[in-house]
Coordinates of C-alpha atoms in Angstrom, one line a residue:
Chain A
M1 CA 96.8 -147.5 159.3
A2 CA 93.7 -145.6 160.3
E3 CA 93.8 -141.8 160.7
G4 CA 91.1 -141.4 163.3
T5 CA 91.9 -141.1 166.9
R6 CA 88.6 -142.3 168.1
L7 CA 88.2 -146.0 167.8
E8 CA 84.6 -146.0 166.6
N9 CA 85.6 -144.3 163.4
A10 CA 88.9 -145.9 162.8
N11 CA 90.7 -149.1 161.8
P12 CA 89.7 -151.0 158.7
L13 CA 90.3 -154.3 160.4
I14 CA 87.5 -153.8 162.8
Y15 CA 84.5 -155.8 161.6
Q16 CA 81.1 -154.3 160.9
R17 CA 78.9 -154.0 163.9
S18 CA 76.2 -155.7 161.9
G19 CA 77.8 -158.9 163.1
E20 CA 80.2 -160.2 160.5
R21 CA 81.9 -161.8 163.4
Q22 CA 79.9 -164.5 165.2
L23 CA 80.1 -165.1 168.8
T24 CA 81.1 -168.6 169.5
A25 CA 80.7 -170.8 172.5
E26 CA 84.2 -170.0 173.5
D27 CA 83.5 -166.4 174.0
E28 CA 81.3 -167.4 176.9
D29 CA 83.9 -169.9 178.1
E30 CA 85.0 -169.4 181.7
D31 CA 88.6 -169.3 180.5
F32 CA 87.8 -165.8 179.3
V33 CA 86.5 -164.6 182.6
D34 CA 89.0 -161.8 182.6
P35 CA 87.8 -160.3 179.4
I36 CA 84.4 -160.0 180.8
D37 CA 85.8 -158.3 183.9
D38 CA 87.6 -155.8 181.7
R39 CA 84.5 -155.1 179.8
E40 CA 83.1 -153.7 182.9
I41 CA 85.9 -151.2 183.3
F42 CA 85.5 -149.6 179.9
D43 CA 83.0 -147.6 178.1
I44 CA 80.3 -149.6 176.4
D45 CA 81.7 -148.4 173.1
L46 CA 84.9 -150.2 173.7
N47 CA 83.4 -153.6 174.1
F48 CA 83.4 -154.1 170.4
F49 CA 87.0 -153.0 170.0
F50 CA 88.1 -155.3 172.8
L51 CA 86.4 -158.4 171.2
N52 CA 88.1 -157.6 168.0
I53 CA 91.5 -157.6 169.6
L54 CA 90.8 -161.0 170.9
H55 CA 89.7 -162.1 167.5
L56 CA 92.9 -160.7 165.9
I57 CA 95.1 -162.5 168.3
R58 CA 93.3 -165.8 168.2
S59 CA 93.8 -166.1 164.5
I60 CA 97.6 -166.3 164.8
N61 CA 99.0 -169.6 163.7
D62 CA 101.4 -171.7 165.5
P63 CA 104.8 -171.4 163.7
E64 CA 105.1 -175.1 163.2
H65 CA 101.5 -176.1 162.5
P66 CA 98.8 -174.9 160.3
L67 CA 96.2 -174.7 163.1
S68 CA 95.7 -171.6 165.1
L69 CA 97.3 -171.1 168.5
E70 CA 94.0 -171.5 170.2
E71 CA 93.1 -174.7 168.3
L72 CA 96.4 -176.2 169.3
N73 CA 96.1 -175.0 172.8
V74 CA 99.6 -173.6 172.6
V75 CA 98.3 -170.5 174.2
E76 CA 96.1 -171.6 177.1
Q77 CA 94.7 -168.2 178.0
M78 CA 95.0 -164.7 177.0
R79 CA 94.2 -161.6 179.0
V80 CA 93.7 -158.4 177.2
H81 CA 93.4 -155.0 178.8
V82 CA 92.5 -152.1 176.7
N83 CA 92.6 -148.5 177.8
D84 CA 91.4 -146.3 175.0
N85 CA 92.0 -143.0 176.9
E86 CA 95.6 -143.8 177.6
S87 CA 96.1 -145.6 174.3
T88 CA 97.4 -148.8 175.9
V89 CA 96.8 -152.4 175.1
S90 CA 98.2 -155.1 177.3
V91 CA 98.2 -158.7 176.3
E92 CA 99.2 -161.5 178.7
F93 CA 99.5 -165.0 177.3
T94 CA 100.1 -168.3 178.9
P95 CA 102.2 -170.8 177.0
T96 CA 100.9 -174.3 177.7
I97 CA 104.4 -175.7 178.1
P98 CA 106.5 -173.9 180.7
H99 CA 109.7 -174.3 178.7
C100 CA 108.2 -173.6 175.3
S101 CA 110.9 -172.3 173.0
M102 CA 108.3 -170.7 170.9
A103 CA 107.2 -168.3 173.5
T104 CA 109.3 -165.4 172.1
L105 CA 108.1 -166.0 168.6
I106 CA 104.5 -166.2 169.7
G107 CA 104.8 -163.1 171.8
L108 CA 106.5 -161.3 168.9
S109 CA 103.7 -162.4 166.5
I110 CA 101.0 -161.1 168.8
K111 CA 102.9 -157.8 169.1
V112 CA 103.3 -157.5 165.3
K113 CA 99.7 -158.3 164.7
L114 CA 98.6 -155.5 167.1
L115 CA 101.2 -153.0 165.8
R116 CA 99.8 -153.5 162.3
S117 CA 96.2 -153.5 163.2
L118 CA 95.9 -150.7 165.8
P119 CA 96.1 -147.0 165.3
D120 CA 99.6 -145.6 165.8
R121 CA 98.8 -144.0 169.1
F122 CA 98.6 -147.3 170.9
K123 CA 101.3 -148.5 173.2
I124 CA 101.3 -152.3 173.1
D125 CA 102.6 -154.4 175.9
V126 CA 102.8 -158.2 175.3
H127 CA 104.0 -160.4 178.1
I128 CA 103.8 -163.9 179.5
S129 CA 101.4 -164.6 182.4
P130 CA 103.5 -164.5 185.5
G131 CA 104.6 -167.8 186.8
T132 CA 103.9 -169.8 183.6
H133 CA 107.2 -169.9 181.9
A134 CA 110.8 -170.7 182.9
S135 CA 112.3 -167.7 181.0
E136 CA 109.4 -165.3 181.3
Q137 CA 111.5 -162.4 182.5
A138 CA 114.0 -162.7 179.7
V139 CA 111.2 -163.1 177.1
N140 CA 109.2 -160.2 178.5
K141 CA 112.2 -158.0 178.5
Q142 CA 112.9 -158.7 174.8
L143 CA 109.3 -158.1 173.8
A144 CA 109.2 -154.8 175.7
D145 CA 112.4 -153.5 174.0
K146 CA 111.1 -151.6 171.0
E147 CA 114.6 -151.2 169.6
R148 CA 115.2 -155.0 169.7
V149 CA 111.8 -155.7 168.2
A150 CA 112.4 -153.2 165.4
A151 CA 115.8 -154.6 164.7
A152 CA 114.5 -158.2 164.8
L153 CA 111.8 -157.4 162.3
E154 CA 114.4 -156.2 159.9
N155 CA 115.7 -159.7 159.7
T156 CA 114.0 -161.0 156.6
H157 CA 114.0 -164.6 157.7
L158 CA 112.4 -163.9 161.1
L159 CA 109.9 -161.5 159.4
E160 CA 109.0 -164.3 157.1
V161 CA 108.3 -166.7 160.0
V162 CA 106.2 -164.0 161.8
N163 CA 104.3 -163.3 158.6
Q164 CA 103.6 -167.0 158.3
C165 CA 102.3 -167.1 161.8
L166 CA 100.0 -164.2 161.0
S167 CA 98.8 -165.3 157.6
A168 CA 95.2 -166.3 157.1
R169 CA 94.7 -170.0 156.8
V170 CA 93.5 -171.3 153.5
Chain B
M1 CA 102.8 -121.6 182.8
K2 CA 106.2 -119.9 183.3
D3 CA 109.3 -121.7 182.2
C4 CA 107.5 -124.1 180.1
L5 CA 108.5 -125.7 176.8
K6 CA 106.6 -124.3 173.9
L7 CA 106.1 -126.3 170.7
L8 CA 107.4 -124.2 167.8
T9 CA 106.9 -126.5 164.9
R10 CA 106.1 -130.1 163.9
F11 CA 107.0 -131.8 160.7
S12 CA 107.3 -135.2 159.2
A13 CA 110.9 -136.1 158.8
H14 CA 111.1 -139.7 157.6
P15 CA 108.2 -140.7 155.3
D16 CA 106.4 -143.8 156.3
S17 CA 108.9 -144.8 158.9
R18 CA 110.1 -144.1 162.3
C19 CA 112.4 -141.2 163.1
W20 CA 114.7 -142.7 165.7
F21 CA 116.9 -139.8 166.7
V22 CA 117.6 -136.1 166.2
A23 CA 120.7 -134.1 167.0
W24 CA 121.5 -130.4 166.8
N25 CA 124.8 -129.3 165.4
P26 CA 127.1 -127.4 167.9
K27 CA 125.9 -124.0 166.6
G28 CA 122.2 -125.0 166.8
T29 CA 121.6 -124.0 163.2
L30 CA 121.1 -127.5 161.8
L31 CA 119.1 -130.5 162.9
A32 CA 120.1 -134.0 161.8
S33 CA 117.5 -136.7 161.9
C34 CA 117.8 -140.4 161.1
G35 CA 115.3 -143.2 160.8
G36 CA 113.8 -146.5 159.6
D37 CA 114.0 -145.4 156.0
R38 CA 117.8 -145.9 156.3
A39 CA 118.5 -142.2 155.7
V40 CA 119.9 -139.3 157.5
R41 CA 118.3 -135.9 156.9
V42 CA 119.7 -132.5 157.7
W43 CA 117.3 -129.7 158.3
G44 CA 117.8 -126.0 158.4
R45 CA 115.6 -123.1 159.1
E46 CA 114.3 -120.9 156.3
G47 CA 112.1 -118.2 157.7
D48 CA 109.6 -119.8 159.9
S49 CA 109.8 -123.2 158.6
W50 CA 112.3 -126.0 158.6
V51 CA 113.4 -127.4 155.3
C52 CA 115.4 -130.4 154.4
K53 CA 118.8 -129.4 153.3
S54 CA 120.3 -132.8 152.6
V55 CA 119.2 -136.4 152.4
L56 CA 122.0 -138.9 153.0
S57 CA 120.5 -142.1 151.7
E58 CA 123.3 -144.2 150.4
G59 CA 125.2 -144.9 153.5
H60 CA 123.3 -147.7 155.3
Q61 CA 121.4 -150.9 154.5
R62 CA 119.2 -150.8 157.5
T63 CA 117.7 -148.4 160.0
V64 CA 119.9 -145.6 161.1
R65 CA 119.6 -145.5 164.9
K66 CA 121.6 -142.4 166.0
V67 CA 123.5 -139.5 164.5
A68 CA 126.1 -137.3 166.2
W69 CA 127.8 -134.1 165.1
S70 CA 131.5 -133.6 165.6
P71 CA 132.5 -130.8 168.1
C72 CA 133.7 -128.7 165.1
G73 CA 130.3 -129.2 163.3
N74 CA 131.9 -130.3 160.1
Y75 CA 131.3 -134.0 160.4
L76 CA 128.3 -136.2 161.1
A77 CA 128.5 -139.8 162.3
S78 CA 125.6 -142.2 161.8
A79 CA 125.1 -145.5 163.6
S80 CA 123.1 -148.2 162.0
F81 CA 121.5 -151.6 162.5
D82 CA 123.6 -152.7 159.5
A83 CA 126.5 -152.9 162.0
T84 CA 128.4 -150.0 160.5
T85 CA 129.0 -146.3 161.4
C86 CA 129.3 -143.8 158.6
I87 CA 131.3 -140.6 158.8
W88 CA 130.0 -137.8 156.7
K89 CA 131.9 -134.6 155.9
K90 CA 130.0 -131.4 155.3
Q91 CA 130.5 -130.0 151.9
Q92 CA 128.9 -126.8 150.6
D93 CA 125.4 -128.1 149.9
T94 CA 125.7 -131.6 151.0
F95 CA 127.5 -134.3 152.9
E96 CA 129.9 -136.8 151.6
C97 CA 130.6 -140.1 153.2
V98 CA 134.3 -140.2 153.9
T99 CA 134.5 -143.5 155.6
T100 CA 132.5 -146.4 157.0
L101 CA 133.6 -147.9 160.3
E102 CA 133.1 -151.6 160.4
G103 CA 133.8 -154.2 163.0
H104 CA 130.7 -154.6 165.2
E105 CA 129.1 -158.0 164.9
N106 CA 125.5 -156.6 164.8
E107 CA 123.4 -153.5 165.3
V108 CA 125.3 -150.4 166.3
K109 CA 123.2 -148.5 168.8
C110 CA 125.1 -145.3 169.3
V111 CA 128.0 -143.2 168.2
A112 CA 129.6 -140.3 170.1
W113 CA 132.4 -137.8 169.5
A114 CA 134.7 -136.8 172.3
P115 CA 134.9 -133.1 173.0
S116 CA 138.5 -133.1 171.7
G117 CA 137.3 -134.2 168.3
N118 CA 140.0 -136.9 168.0
L119 CA 138.1 -139.8 169.5
L120 CA 134.9 -141.5 168.6
A121 CA 133.0 -144.2 170.5
T122 CA 130.5 -146.7 169.2
C123 CA 128.5 -149.4 171.0
S124 CA 126.4 -152.3 169.8
R125 CA 124.1 -155.2 170.6
D126 CA 127.3 -157.3 170.4
K127 CA 127.9 -156.0 174.0
S128 CA 131.0 -154.2 173.2
V129 CA 132.1 -150.5 173.2
W130 CA 134.7 -149.5 170.5
V131 CA 136.9 -146.5 170.8
W132 CA 138.2 -145.0 167.5
E133 CA 140.9 -142.4 166.9
V134 CA 140.8 -140.0 164.0
D135 CA 143.8 -138.1 162.7
E136 CA 144.1 -134.9 160.7
E137 CA 144.0 -136.8 157.5
D138 CA 140.5 -138.2 158.3
E139 CA 142.0 -141.6 158.9
Y140 CA 140.0 -143.6 161.5
E141 CA 141.5 -146.4 163.5
C142 CA 140.0 -148.6 166.2
V143 CA 142.2 -148.3 169.3
S144 CA 140.2 -150.4 171.7
V145 CA 137.4 -152.9 172.0
V146 CA 135.9 -153.1 175.5
N147 CA 133.9 -156.1 176.4
S148 CA 132.6 -155.2 179.8
H149 CA 128.9 -155.2 179.5
T150 CA 127.0 -158.5 179.5
Q151 CA 124.3 -157.4 177.2
D152 CA 123.3 -155.0 174.4
V153 CA 124.9 -151.6 174.9
K154 CA 122.4 -148.8 174.3
H155 CA 124.2 -145.6 174.5
V156 CA 127.7 -144.0 174.9
I157 CA 128.6 -140.5 175.9
W158 CA 131.9 -138.7 176.6
H159 CA 132.7 -136.7 179.7
P160 CA 132.6 -133.0 178.9
N161 CA 136.2 -132.2 180.0
Q162 CA 138.0 -135.4 180.9
E163 CA 138.9 -138.3 178.7
L164 CA 136.3 -140.6 180.2
L165 CA 133.5 -142.5 178.5
A166 CA 130.2 -143.7 179.9
S167 CA 128.0 -146.4 178.5
C168 CA 124.7 -147.9 179.5
S169 CA 123.1 -151.2 178.7
Y170 CA 120.3 -153.8 178.6
D171 CA 122.3 -155.4 181.5
N172 CA 120.8 -152.6 183.7
T173 CA 124.2 -151.0 184.4
V174 CA 126.1 -147.9 183.5
K175 CA 129.9 -148.2 183.0
I176 CA 132.6 -145.6 183.1
Y177 CA 135.8 -146.1 181.1
K178 CA 139.2 -144.5 180.9
E179 CA 142.4 -145.0 178.9
D180 CA 145.0 -147.1 180.6
D181 CA 148.2 -147.9 178.9
D182 CA 147.0 -147.5 175.3
D183 CA 143.9 -149.5 176.0
W184 CA 140.5 -148.6 177.4
I185 CA 139.3 -150.3 180.5
C186 CA 136.1 -150.2 182.6
L187 CA 136.8 -147.9 185.6
D188 CA 133.5 -148.3 187.5
T189 CA 130.1 -150.1 187.1
L190 CA 127.1 -148.2 188.3
E191 CA 124.4 -150.6 189.5
G192 CA 121.0 -149.8 190.8
H193 CA 118.6 -149.6 187.9
E194 CA 116.2 -152.5 187.7
S195 CA 115.9 -152.7 184.0
T196 CA 117.6 -151.6 180.8
V197 CA 119.3 -148.3 181.1
W198 CA 118.5 -146.4 177.9
S199 CA 120.6 -143.3 178.1
V200 CA 123.0 -141.3 180.2
D201 CA 124.3 -137.8 180.1
F202 CA 126.9 -135.8 182.1
D203 CA 126.1 -132.4 183.3
K204 CA 128.2 -129.5 182.1
T205 CA 130.8 -129.9 184.8
G206 CA 131.0 -133.6 184.4
Q207 CA 130.7 -134.1 188.1
R208 CA 127.2 -135.5 187.8
L209 CA 125.7 -138.1 185.6
A210 CA 122.0 -138.7 184.9
S211 CA 120.7 -142.0 183.7
C212 CA 117.2 -143.1 182.6
S213 CA 115.8 -146.5 182.4
D214 CA 113.0 -148.9 181.4
D215 CA 112.4 -149.1 185.2
K216 CA 110.8 -145.6 184.7
T217 CA 113.3 -143.9 187.0
V218 CA 116.0 -141.4 186.5
K219 CA 119.1 -141.7 188.7
I220 CA 121.6 -139.0 189.4
W221 CA 125.1 -140.2 190.1
R222 CA 128.0 -138.2 191.5
E223 CA 131.7 -138.5 191.1
Y224 CA 133.8 -139.0 194.2
L225 CA 137.5 -138.5 194.1
P226 CA 139.9 -140.5 196.2
G227 CA 140.3 -138.9 199.6
N228 CA 136.9 -137.2 199.4
E229 CA 135.5 -135.7 202.6
Q230 CA 132.3 -137.6 202.4
G231 CA 134.3 -140.8 203.2
V232 CA 133.3 -142.6 200.0
V233 CA 135.8 -145.3 199.3
C234 CA 137.5 -145.2 196.0
K235 CA 139.6 -147.8 194.3
G236 CA 143.2 -146.7 194.2
S237 CA 143.7 -143.3 192.5
D238 CA 140.5 -143.5 190.3
P239 CA 137.3 -141.7 191.0
C240 CA 134.2 -143.6 191.7
W241 CA 130.5 -142.9 191.1
K242 CA 127.6 -143.3 193.6
S243 CA 123.9 -142.8 193.1
I244 CA 122.8 -139.7 195.0
C245 CA 119.2 -139.5 193.9
T246 CA 116.5 -141.6 192.2
L247 CA 113.6 -139.8 190.6
S248 CA 110.6 -142.0 190.3
G249 CA 106.9 -141.6 189.9
F250 CA 107.2 -139.0 187.1
H251 CA 106.8 -141.3 184.2
T252 CA 104.5 -144.2 183.8
R253 CA 106.5 -145.8 181.0
T254 CA 110.0 -146.4 179.9
I255 CA 112.3 -143.3 179.8
Y256 CA 114.3 -143.5 176.6
D257 CA 116.5 -140.5 176.7
I258 CA 117.9 -137.8 178.9
S259 CA 119.8 -134.7 178.2
C260 CA 121.5 -132.2 180.5
V261 CA 121.9 -128.5 179.7
A262 CA 123.7 -126.4 182.3
T263 CA 121.8 -127.3 185.4
D264 CA 118.6 -128.4 183.7
I265 CA 117.8 -132.0 182.8
F266 CA 115.3 -132.6 180.1
I267 CA 113.8 -136.0 179.9
K268 CA 112.5 -137.4 176.6
M269 CA 110.0 -140.1 176.8
D270 CA 108.7 -142.0 173.8
T271 CA 105.0 -142.2 173.5
Q272 CA 104.8 -144.1 170.2
T273 CA 102.1 -141.8 168.8
L274 CA 101.8 -139.5 165.9
V275 CA 100.3 -136.7 168.0
I276 CA 102.4 -134.8 170.5
P277 CA 100.7 -135.3 173.8
P278 CA 99.9 -132.3 175.9
L279 CA 103.2 -131.1 177.2
V280 CA 103.7 -131.8 180.8
C281 CA 106.1 -129.5 182.4
R282 CA 107.2 -129.7 186.0
R283 CA 110.0 -128.2 187.8
L284 CA 111.6 -130.0 190.6
R285 CA 114.3 -128.7 192.9
I286 CA 116.8 -131.2 193.9
H287 CA 119.8 -129.7 195.6
S288 CA 120.9 -127.2 192.9
W289 CA 119.2 -129.1 190.1
F290 CA 116.1 -128.2 188.2
M291 CA 114.5 -130.9 186.2
S292 CA 111.9 -130.5 183.5
C293 CA 110.0 -133.4 182.0
A294 CA 109.0 -133.1 178.5
P295 CA 107.4 -136.0 176.7
C296 CA 108.4 -135.9 173.0
N297 CA 107.4 -137.9 170.0
P298 CA 110.3 -139.6 168.2
K299 CA 108.5 -139.4 164.8
L300 CA 108.6 -135.6 164.9
V301 CA 111.1 -133.1 165.9
D302 CA 112.2 -133.3 169.4
V303 CA 112.4 -130.1 171.3
D304 CA 116.0 -130.7 172.1
S305 CA 117.3 -129.1 175.2
K306 CA 120.6 -128.4 173.6
N307 CA 119.0 -125.7 171.6
G308 CA 117.8 -123.9 174.7

């Protein structure tokens, strides 16, 4: 995990500014209107970091299929709010199916991915977009409980499933 | 700023893992810490620095969530995600595990010694609170399993001078228990918090209880005895508890712990960072209460109010 407290210097997972990451058509997609709005709120320096968080999250796999969440459209939309000064990251995701039983696992995978990728100082909040899931309150409460999350991740089987969700596709 | 908390020292307690809890011994000379590395460490002061006196690493198979010193200071209890609670006895230079309390179905979230030293309470994600009795021969026996909460129980604490127990839970309530006919029962359920209640503590007199929650508020509750002059209705001959005050707007995130010392309440908030944030100290006068807020980092030593 990176030592630096300023994002520009930190985090080995952030790609080179020289453009290792290519902007795709989806980045300009109107589904991601919110990210563009958020960009206006932050420093110009944070744009890059913010795009990388989206990239980190979009590469998560669906637990049951080898394609990414985005490709499968399991997660319809994600809103990411980053506040570097307060060290907070908030991710809101919309499961396509309102009764999706995978919602907790998807939320947990997003949380784990960010926990492993961001400097320790960041407080990560992952929740379901309001009004898009039948059990969103229950799922959000579990995801927000750091003690429950930590205990769950000590469960080797669950950890294996989460790691599979986060692994790079061959 | 007068009456502020001052950081004396900071040290890394549990390498590469989270430090989940710290507890001062009754004399205030030793600090026990526990963490994600499955170990309990006991720290003592040597000159200006704190050194690790003991590492208790063979007791648990998973994260140790809380530790608690017995009132006499000779025993340490550790509660773990491995569903057990270990009792350690202080020897000259180290601690020896004298027994392991089993029975909970999953993660034990807290352990607390009664002021009398004869009783112990544990609570767990299995929604239950267990009361254990210990005799002079260090024999521990479970005397009661109380299934009153409907969710994960986060914390238990004993009343300072009565045989009453308080617990708080993911079900958003605080419960008070008493012994009735050789069994422990729930005496009162304190509702009002809008999310998980993470911790509770009685004040020195035991007449007031402070609770803190994921809803970012602190609530102060007061005990009312039957026939009280305020006209609060009690059930039968038992006391009841009513919320007298809610402190909100002081924290922007979950409040994980609260601790009362004399008339001061110290609130510990987890910030999930490696750097201790600038200490924010405010004093608020509420009736005869003074409250200070002190955000502390769980990975480092907490400035625990019990040490003054």
